[in-house]
Short mmCIF file of C-alpha atoms and ligand atoms in Angstrom, two decimals:
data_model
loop_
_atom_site.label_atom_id
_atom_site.label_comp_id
_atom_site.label_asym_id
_atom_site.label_seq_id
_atom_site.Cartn_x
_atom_site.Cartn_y
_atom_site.Cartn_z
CA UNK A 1 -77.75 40.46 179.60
CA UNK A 2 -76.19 41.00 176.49
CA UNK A 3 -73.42 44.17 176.32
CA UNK A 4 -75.17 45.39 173.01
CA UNK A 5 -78.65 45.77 174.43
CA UNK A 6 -79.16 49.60 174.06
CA UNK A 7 -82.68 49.36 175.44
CA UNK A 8 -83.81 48.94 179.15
CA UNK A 9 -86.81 47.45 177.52
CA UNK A 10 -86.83 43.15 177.68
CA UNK A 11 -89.56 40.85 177.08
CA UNK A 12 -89.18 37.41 177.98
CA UNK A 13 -91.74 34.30 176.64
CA UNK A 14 -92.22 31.13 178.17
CA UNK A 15 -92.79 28.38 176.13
CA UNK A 16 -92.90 24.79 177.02
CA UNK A 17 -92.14 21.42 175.72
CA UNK A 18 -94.36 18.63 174.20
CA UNK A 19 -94.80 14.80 174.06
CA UNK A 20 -96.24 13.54 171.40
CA UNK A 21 -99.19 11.42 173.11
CA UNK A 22 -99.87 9.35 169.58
CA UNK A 23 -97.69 10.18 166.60
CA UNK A 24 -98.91 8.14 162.94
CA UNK A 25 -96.19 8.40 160.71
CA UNK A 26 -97.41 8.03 156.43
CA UNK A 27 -95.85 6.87 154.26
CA UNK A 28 -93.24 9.08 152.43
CA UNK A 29 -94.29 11.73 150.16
CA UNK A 30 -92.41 12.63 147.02
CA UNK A 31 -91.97 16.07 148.51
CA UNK A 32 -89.60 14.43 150.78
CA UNK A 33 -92.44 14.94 154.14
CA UNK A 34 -95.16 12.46 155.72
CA UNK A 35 -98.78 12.90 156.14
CA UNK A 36 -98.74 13.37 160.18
CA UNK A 37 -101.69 12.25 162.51
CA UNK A 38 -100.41 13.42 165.84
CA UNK A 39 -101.63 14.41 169.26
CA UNK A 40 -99.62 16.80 171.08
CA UNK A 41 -99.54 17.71 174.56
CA UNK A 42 -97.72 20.87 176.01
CA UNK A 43 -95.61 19.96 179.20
CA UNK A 44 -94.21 22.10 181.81
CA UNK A 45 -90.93 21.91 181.11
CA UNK A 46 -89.46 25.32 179.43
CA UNK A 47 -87.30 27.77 178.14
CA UNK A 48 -87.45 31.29 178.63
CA UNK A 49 -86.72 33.29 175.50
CA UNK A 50 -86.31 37.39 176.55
CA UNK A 51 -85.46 39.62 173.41
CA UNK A 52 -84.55 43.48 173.91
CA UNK A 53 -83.21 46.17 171.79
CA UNK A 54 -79.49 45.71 170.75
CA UNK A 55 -77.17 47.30 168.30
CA UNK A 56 -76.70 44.18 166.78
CA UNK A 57 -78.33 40.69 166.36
CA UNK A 58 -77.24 38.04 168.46
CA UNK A 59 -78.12 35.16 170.99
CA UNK A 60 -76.84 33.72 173.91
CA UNK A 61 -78.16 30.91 175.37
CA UNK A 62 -77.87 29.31 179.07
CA UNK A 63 -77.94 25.67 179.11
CA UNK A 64 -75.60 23.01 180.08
CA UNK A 65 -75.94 21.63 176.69
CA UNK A 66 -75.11 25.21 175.15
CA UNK A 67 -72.37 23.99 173.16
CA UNK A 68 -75.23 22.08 170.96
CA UNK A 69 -77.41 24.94 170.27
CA UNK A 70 -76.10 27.53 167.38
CA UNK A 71 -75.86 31.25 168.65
CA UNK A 72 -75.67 32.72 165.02
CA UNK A 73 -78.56 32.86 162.44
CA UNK A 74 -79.38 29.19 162.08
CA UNK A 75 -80.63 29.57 166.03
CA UNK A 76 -84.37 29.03 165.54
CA UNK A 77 -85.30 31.67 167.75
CA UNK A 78 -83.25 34.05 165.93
CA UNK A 79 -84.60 33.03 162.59
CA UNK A 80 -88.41 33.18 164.06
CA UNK A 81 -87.28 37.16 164.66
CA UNK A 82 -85.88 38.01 161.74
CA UNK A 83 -88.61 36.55 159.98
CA UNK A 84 -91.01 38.65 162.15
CA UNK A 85 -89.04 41.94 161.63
CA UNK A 86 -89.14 41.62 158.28
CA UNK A 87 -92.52 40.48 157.53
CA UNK A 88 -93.51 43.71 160.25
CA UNK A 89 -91.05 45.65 158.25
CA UNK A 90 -89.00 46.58 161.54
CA UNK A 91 -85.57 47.23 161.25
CA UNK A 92 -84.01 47.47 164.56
CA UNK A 93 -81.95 44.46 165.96
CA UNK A 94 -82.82 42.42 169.01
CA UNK A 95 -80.24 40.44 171.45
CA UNK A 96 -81.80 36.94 172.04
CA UNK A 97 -81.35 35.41 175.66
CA UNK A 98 -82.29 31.41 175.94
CA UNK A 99 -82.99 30.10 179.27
CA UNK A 100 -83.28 26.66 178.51
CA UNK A 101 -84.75 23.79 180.49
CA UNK A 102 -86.11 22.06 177.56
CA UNK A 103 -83.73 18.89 176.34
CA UNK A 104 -81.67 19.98 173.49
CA UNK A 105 -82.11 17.54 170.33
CA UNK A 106 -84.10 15.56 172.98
CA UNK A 107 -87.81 15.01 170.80
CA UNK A 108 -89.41 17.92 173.12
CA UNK A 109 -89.49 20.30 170.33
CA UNK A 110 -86.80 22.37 172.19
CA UNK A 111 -85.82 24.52 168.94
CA UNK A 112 -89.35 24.70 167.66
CA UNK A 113 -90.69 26.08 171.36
CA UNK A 114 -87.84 28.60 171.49
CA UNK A 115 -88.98 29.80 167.67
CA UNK A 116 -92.00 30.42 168.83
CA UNK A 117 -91.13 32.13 172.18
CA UNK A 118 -89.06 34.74 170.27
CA UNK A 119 -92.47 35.51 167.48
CA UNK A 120 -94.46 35.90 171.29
CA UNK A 121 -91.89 38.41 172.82
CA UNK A 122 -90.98 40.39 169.51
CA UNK A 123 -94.50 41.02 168.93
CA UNK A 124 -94.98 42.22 172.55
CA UNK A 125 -91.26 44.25 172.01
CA UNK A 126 -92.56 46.25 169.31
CA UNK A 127 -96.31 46.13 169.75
CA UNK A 128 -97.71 44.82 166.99
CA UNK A 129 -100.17 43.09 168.35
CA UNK A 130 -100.33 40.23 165.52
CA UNK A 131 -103.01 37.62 165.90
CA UNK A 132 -102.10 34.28 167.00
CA UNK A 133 -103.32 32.95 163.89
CA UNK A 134 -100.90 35.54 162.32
CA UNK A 135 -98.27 34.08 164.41
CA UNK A 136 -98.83 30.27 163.82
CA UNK A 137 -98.97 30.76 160.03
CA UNK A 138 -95.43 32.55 160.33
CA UNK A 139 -94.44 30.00 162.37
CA UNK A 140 -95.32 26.91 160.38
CA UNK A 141 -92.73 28.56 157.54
CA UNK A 142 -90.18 27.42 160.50
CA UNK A 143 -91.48 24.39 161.62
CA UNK A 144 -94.12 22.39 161.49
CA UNK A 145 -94.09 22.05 165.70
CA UNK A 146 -94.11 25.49 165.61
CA UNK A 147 -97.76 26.18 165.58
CA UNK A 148 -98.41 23.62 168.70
CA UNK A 149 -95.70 25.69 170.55
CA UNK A 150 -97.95 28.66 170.55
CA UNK A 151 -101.05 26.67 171.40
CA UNK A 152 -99.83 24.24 174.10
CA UNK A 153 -102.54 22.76 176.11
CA UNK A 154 -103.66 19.25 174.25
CA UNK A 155 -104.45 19.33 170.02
CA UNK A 156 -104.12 17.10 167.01
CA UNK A 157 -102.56 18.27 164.77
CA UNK A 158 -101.93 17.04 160.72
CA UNK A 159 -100.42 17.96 157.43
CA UNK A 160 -96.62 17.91 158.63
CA UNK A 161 -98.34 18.58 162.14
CA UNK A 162 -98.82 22.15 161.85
CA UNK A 163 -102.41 21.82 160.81
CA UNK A 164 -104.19 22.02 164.55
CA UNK A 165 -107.36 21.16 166.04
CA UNK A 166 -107.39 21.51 169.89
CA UNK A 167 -108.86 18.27 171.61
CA UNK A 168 -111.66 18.11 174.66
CA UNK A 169 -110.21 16.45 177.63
CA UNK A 170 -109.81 16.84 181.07
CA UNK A 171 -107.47 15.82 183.79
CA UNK A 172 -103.76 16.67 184.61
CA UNK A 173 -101.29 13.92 183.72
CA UNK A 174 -98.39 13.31 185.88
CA UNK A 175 -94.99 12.78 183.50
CA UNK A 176 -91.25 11.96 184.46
CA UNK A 177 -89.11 11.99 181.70
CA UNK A 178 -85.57 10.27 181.08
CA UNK A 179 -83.12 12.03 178.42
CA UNK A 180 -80.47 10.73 177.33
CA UNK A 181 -77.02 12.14 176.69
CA UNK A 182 -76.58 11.49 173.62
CA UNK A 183 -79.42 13.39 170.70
CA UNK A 184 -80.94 12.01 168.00
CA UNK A 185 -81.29 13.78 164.97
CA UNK A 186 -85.28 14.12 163.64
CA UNK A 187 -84.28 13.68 159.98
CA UNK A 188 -82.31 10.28 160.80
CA UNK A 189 -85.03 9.18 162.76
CA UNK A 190 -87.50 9.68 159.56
CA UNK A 191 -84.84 7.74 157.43
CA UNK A 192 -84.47 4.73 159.53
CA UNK A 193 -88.20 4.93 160.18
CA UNK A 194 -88.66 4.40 156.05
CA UNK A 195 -86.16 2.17 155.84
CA UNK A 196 -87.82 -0.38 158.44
CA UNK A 197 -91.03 0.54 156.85
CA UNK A 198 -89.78 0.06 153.17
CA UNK A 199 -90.73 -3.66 152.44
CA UNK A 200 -94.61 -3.09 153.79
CA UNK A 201 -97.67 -0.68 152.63
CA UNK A 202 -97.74 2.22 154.98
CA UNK A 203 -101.33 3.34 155.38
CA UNK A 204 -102.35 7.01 155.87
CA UNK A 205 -102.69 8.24 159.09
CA UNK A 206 -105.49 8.81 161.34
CA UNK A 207 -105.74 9.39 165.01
CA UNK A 208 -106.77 6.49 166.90
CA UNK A 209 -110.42 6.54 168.69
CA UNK A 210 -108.99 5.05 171.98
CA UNK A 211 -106.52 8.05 172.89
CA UNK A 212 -109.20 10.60 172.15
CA UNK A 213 -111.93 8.12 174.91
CA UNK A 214 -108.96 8.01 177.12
CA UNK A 215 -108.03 12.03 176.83
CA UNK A 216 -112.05 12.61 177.18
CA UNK A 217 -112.60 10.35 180.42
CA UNK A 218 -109.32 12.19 182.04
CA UNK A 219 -108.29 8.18 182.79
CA UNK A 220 -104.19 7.81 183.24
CA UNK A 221 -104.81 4.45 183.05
CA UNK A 222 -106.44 4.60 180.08
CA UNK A 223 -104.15 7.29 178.50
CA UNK A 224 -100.98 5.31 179.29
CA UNK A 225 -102.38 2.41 177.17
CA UNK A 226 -102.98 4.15 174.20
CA UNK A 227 -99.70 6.48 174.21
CA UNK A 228 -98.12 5.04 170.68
CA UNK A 229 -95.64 6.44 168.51
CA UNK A 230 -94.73 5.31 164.62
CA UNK A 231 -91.31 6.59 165.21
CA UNK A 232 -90.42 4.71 168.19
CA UNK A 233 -89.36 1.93 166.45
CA UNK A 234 -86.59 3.78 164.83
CA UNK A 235 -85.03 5.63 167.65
CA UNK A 236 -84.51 2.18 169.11
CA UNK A 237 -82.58 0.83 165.95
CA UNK A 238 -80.60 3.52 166.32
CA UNK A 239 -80.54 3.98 170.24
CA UNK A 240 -81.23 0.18 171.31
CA UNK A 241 -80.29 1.49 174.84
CA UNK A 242 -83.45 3.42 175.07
CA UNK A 243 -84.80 -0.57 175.36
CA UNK A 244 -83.81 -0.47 178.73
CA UNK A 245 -84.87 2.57 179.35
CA UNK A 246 -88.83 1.65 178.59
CA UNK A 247 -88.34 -1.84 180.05
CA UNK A 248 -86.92 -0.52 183.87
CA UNK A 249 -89.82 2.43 183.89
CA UNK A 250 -92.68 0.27 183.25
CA UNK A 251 -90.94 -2.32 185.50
CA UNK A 252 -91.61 0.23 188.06
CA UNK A 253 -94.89 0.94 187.54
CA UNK A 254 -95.87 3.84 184.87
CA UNK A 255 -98.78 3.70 183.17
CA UNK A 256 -97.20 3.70 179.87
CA UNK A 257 -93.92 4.87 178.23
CA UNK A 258 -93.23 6.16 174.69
CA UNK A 259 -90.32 7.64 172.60
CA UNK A 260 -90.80 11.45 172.78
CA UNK A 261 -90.88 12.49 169.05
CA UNK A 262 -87.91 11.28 167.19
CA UNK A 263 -86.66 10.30 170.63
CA UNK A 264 -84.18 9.78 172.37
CA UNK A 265 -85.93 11.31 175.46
CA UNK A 266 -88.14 8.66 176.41
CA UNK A 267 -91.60 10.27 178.41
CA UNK A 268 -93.33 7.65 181.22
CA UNK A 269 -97.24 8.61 182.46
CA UNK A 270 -97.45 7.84 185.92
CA UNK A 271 -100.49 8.26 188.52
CA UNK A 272 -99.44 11.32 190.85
CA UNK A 273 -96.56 13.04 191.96
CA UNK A 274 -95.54 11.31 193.94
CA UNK A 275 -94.99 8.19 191.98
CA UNK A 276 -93.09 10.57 189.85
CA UNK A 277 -90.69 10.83 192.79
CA UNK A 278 -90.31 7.49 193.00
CA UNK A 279 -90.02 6.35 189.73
CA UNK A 280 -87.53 9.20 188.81
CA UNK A 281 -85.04 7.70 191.85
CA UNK A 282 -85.59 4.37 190.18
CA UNK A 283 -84.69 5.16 186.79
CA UNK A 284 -81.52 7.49 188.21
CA UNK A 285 -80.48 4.75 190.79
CA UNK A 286 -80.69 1.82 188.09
CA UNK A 287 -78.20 3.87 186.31
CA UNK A 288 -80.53 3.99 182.83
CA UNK A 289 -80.71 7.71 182.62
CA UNK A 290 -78.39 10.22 183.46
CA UNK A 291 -80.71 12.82 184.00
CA UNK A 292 -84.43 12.73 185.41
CA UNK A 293 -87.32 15.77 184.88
CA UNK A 294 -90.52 15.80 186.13
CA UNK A 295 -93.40 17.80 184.71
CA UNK A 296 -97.44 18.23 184.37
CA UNK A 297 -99.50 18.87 181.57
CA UNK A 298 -101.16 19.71 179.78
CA UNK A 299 -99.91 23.28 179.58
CA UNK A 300 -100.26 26.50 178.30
CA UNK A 301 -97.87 27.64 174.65
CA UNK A 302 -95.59 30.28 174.21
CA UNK A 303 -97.00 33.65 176.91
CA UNK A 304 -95.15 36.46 177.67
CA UNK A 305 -93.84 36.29 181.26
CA UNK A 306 -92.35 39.49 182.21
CA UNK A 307 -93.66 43.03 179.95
CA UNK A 308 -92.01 45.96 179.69
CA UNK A 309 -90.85 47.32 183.25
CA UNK A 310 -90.30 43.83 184.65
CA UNK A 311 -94.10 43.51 185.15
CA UNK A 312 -95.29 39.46 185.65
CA UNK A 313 -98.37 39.48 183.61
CA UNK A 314 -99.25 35.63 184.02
P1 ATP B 401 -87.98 18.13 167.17
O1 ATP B 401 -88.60 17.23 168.17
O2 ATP B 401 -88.74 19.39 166.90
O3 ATP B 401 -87.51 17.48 165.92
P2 ATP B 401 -85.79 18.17 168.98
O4 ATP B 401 -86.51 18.54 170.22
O5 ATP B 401 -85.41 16.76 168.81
O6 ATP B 401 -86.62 18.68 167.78
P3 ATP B 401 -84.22 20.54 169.15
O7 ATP B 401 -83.90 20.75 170.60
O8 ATP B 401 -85.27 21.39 168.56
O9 ATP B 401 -84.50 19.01 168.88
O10 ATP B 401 -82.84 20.69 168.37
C1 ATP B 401 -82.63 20.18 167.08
C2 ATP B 401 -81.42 20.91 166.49
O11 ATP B 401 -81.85 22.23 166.18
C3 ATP B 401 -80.27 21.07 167.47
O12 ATP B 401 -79.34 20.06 167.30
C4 ATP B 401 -79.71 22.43 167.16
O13 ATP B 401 -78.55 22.34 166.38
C5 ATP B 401 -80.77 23.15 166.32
N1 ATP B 401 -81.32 24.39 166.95
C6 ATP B 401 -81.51 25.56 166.32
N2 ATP B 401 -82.04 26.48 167.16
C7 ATP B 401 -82.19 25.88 168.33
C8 ATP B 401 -82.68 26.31 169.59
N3 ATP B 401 -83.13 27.56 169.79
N4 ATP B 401 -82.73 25.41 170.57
C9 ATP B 401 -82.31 24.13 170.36
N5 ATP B 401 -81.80 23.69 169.22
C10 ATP B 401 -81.74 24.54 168.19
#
């Protein structure tokens, strides 16, 4: 790991990503934010954050899209630390090391996850044994998928999205998911979202009662119908490849396919894994995405993996 680690002491945190099964988008606020009604679902795709003593602050992170995530203090994992440390009043760097398997500006929540990997394994690094409350309130001053990072499993959540409320339902839900090479920004994604909006009256949100029957009967079927997303719209005006994309996976059978987020991954329900299988060879050998994951959830948030002494403790 990093040369300035001075400590034999690491932590690491997994955290994984999440699809947004249903995300109502209000109109905008003259704070500059919308009124979210969203429900979010933890998946089991992740990054593994591991902090450890160091003489100096710093992060590297492993991914093949490295070159798009910032290794200085804008690095969200880095910021959730500091933040941490100084609210804790600690004042001994960390070294930050991102394993990450979560799409980078991909919808998944990628920087959001990793924020809230680093409050999980800085609070285990120096034992302070803060609350998970504790911890989602710090880490709604980051972002507002923050909170849902540390949660994970299935929850609603409003405000901004940071307001939670977990949701009853049962079942395991089968997901393959196609990213795209090129990202979409989430603030872009808002604007042209507005802008297609801007000639009609945008009611408030509110969850809709067919995804919470569906997530309550465990029925893909069901859940695949209802999957909607306000901002999907938008990431197609500005990605009107992703068309394709949602057209040749439901051509092939899912039970439903949405935008992830702000896109541009794009997230398809199917029945069982093994029409994952197939459907991710379909969607790689029609040439519509370059790359193909597969993933379960719902899932648990942001756990520490490996303690102090290399012991697995989950
Ligand atoms: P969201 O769905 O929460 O809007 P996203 O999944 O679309 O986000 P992220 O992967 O979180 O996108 O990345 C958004 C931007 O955040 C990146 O372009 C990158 O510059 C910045 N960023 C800062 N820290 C991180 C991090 N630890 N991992 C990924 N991106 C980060």
């Amino acid at each position: 790991m990093s040369s300035a680690a001075t400590s034999a002491i690491c932590i690491t945190a997994r955290v994984p990503a999440k699809v947004n099964l249903e995300l109502m988008v209000g109109p905008l606020r003259a704070d500059g934010f919308h009124h979210l009604a969203t429900v979010f679902q933890g998946v089991g795709l992740y990054d593994d954050v591991s902090v450890e003593q160091a003489d100096d602050w710093g992060v590297t992170v492993f991914s093949p899209q490295a070159d798009q995530v910032p290794s200085d203090d804008t690095n969200l994992a880095m910021r959730a630390a500091r933040l941490l440390a100084s609210e804790a009043g600690i004042d001994i760097p960390v070294h930050i090391t991102i394993d990450k398997d979560i799409p980078v500006a991909g919808g998944m929540a990628g920087g959001s996850a990793d924020a809230a990997a680093a409050l999980v394994a800085c609070d285990a690094l120096w034992g302070l044994g803060y609350s998970k409350a504790a911890l989602e309130d710090l880490g709604a001053e980051l972002g507002s998928d923050v909170p849902f990072a540390l949660t994970g499993g299935t929850a609603m959540g409003s405000g901004r999205g940071d307001r939670l409320a977990p949701v009853l339902g049962r079942g395991h839900y089968h997901w393959v998911f196609a990213l795209s090479d090129v990202g979409l920004s989430t603030p872009e994604v808002y604007a042209e979202c507005d802008r297609l909006r801007s000639e009609r009256r945008v009611p408030e949100p509110a969850p809709s009662a067919s995804m919470m029957t569906a997530l309550r009967s465990g029925d893909a079927a069901a859940l695949g119908r209802a999957l909607s997303n306000d901002l999907q719209p938008a990431a197609l005006s500005l990605q009107p490849r992703l068309e394709e994309v949602l057209r040749t996976g439901m051509e092939y059978g899912a039970l439903g396919g949405i935008v992830s987020g702000s896109g541009p991954t794009v997230a398809f329900l199917v029945s069982d894994t093994e029409h994952g299988l197939d459907l991710a060879v379909a969607l790689t050998a029609s040439g519509v995405a370059p790359v193909v994951k597969r993933a379960v959830g719902p899932v648990a948030g942001a756990h520490v993996l490996i303690g102090p002494a290399g012991r697995r403790s989950s």
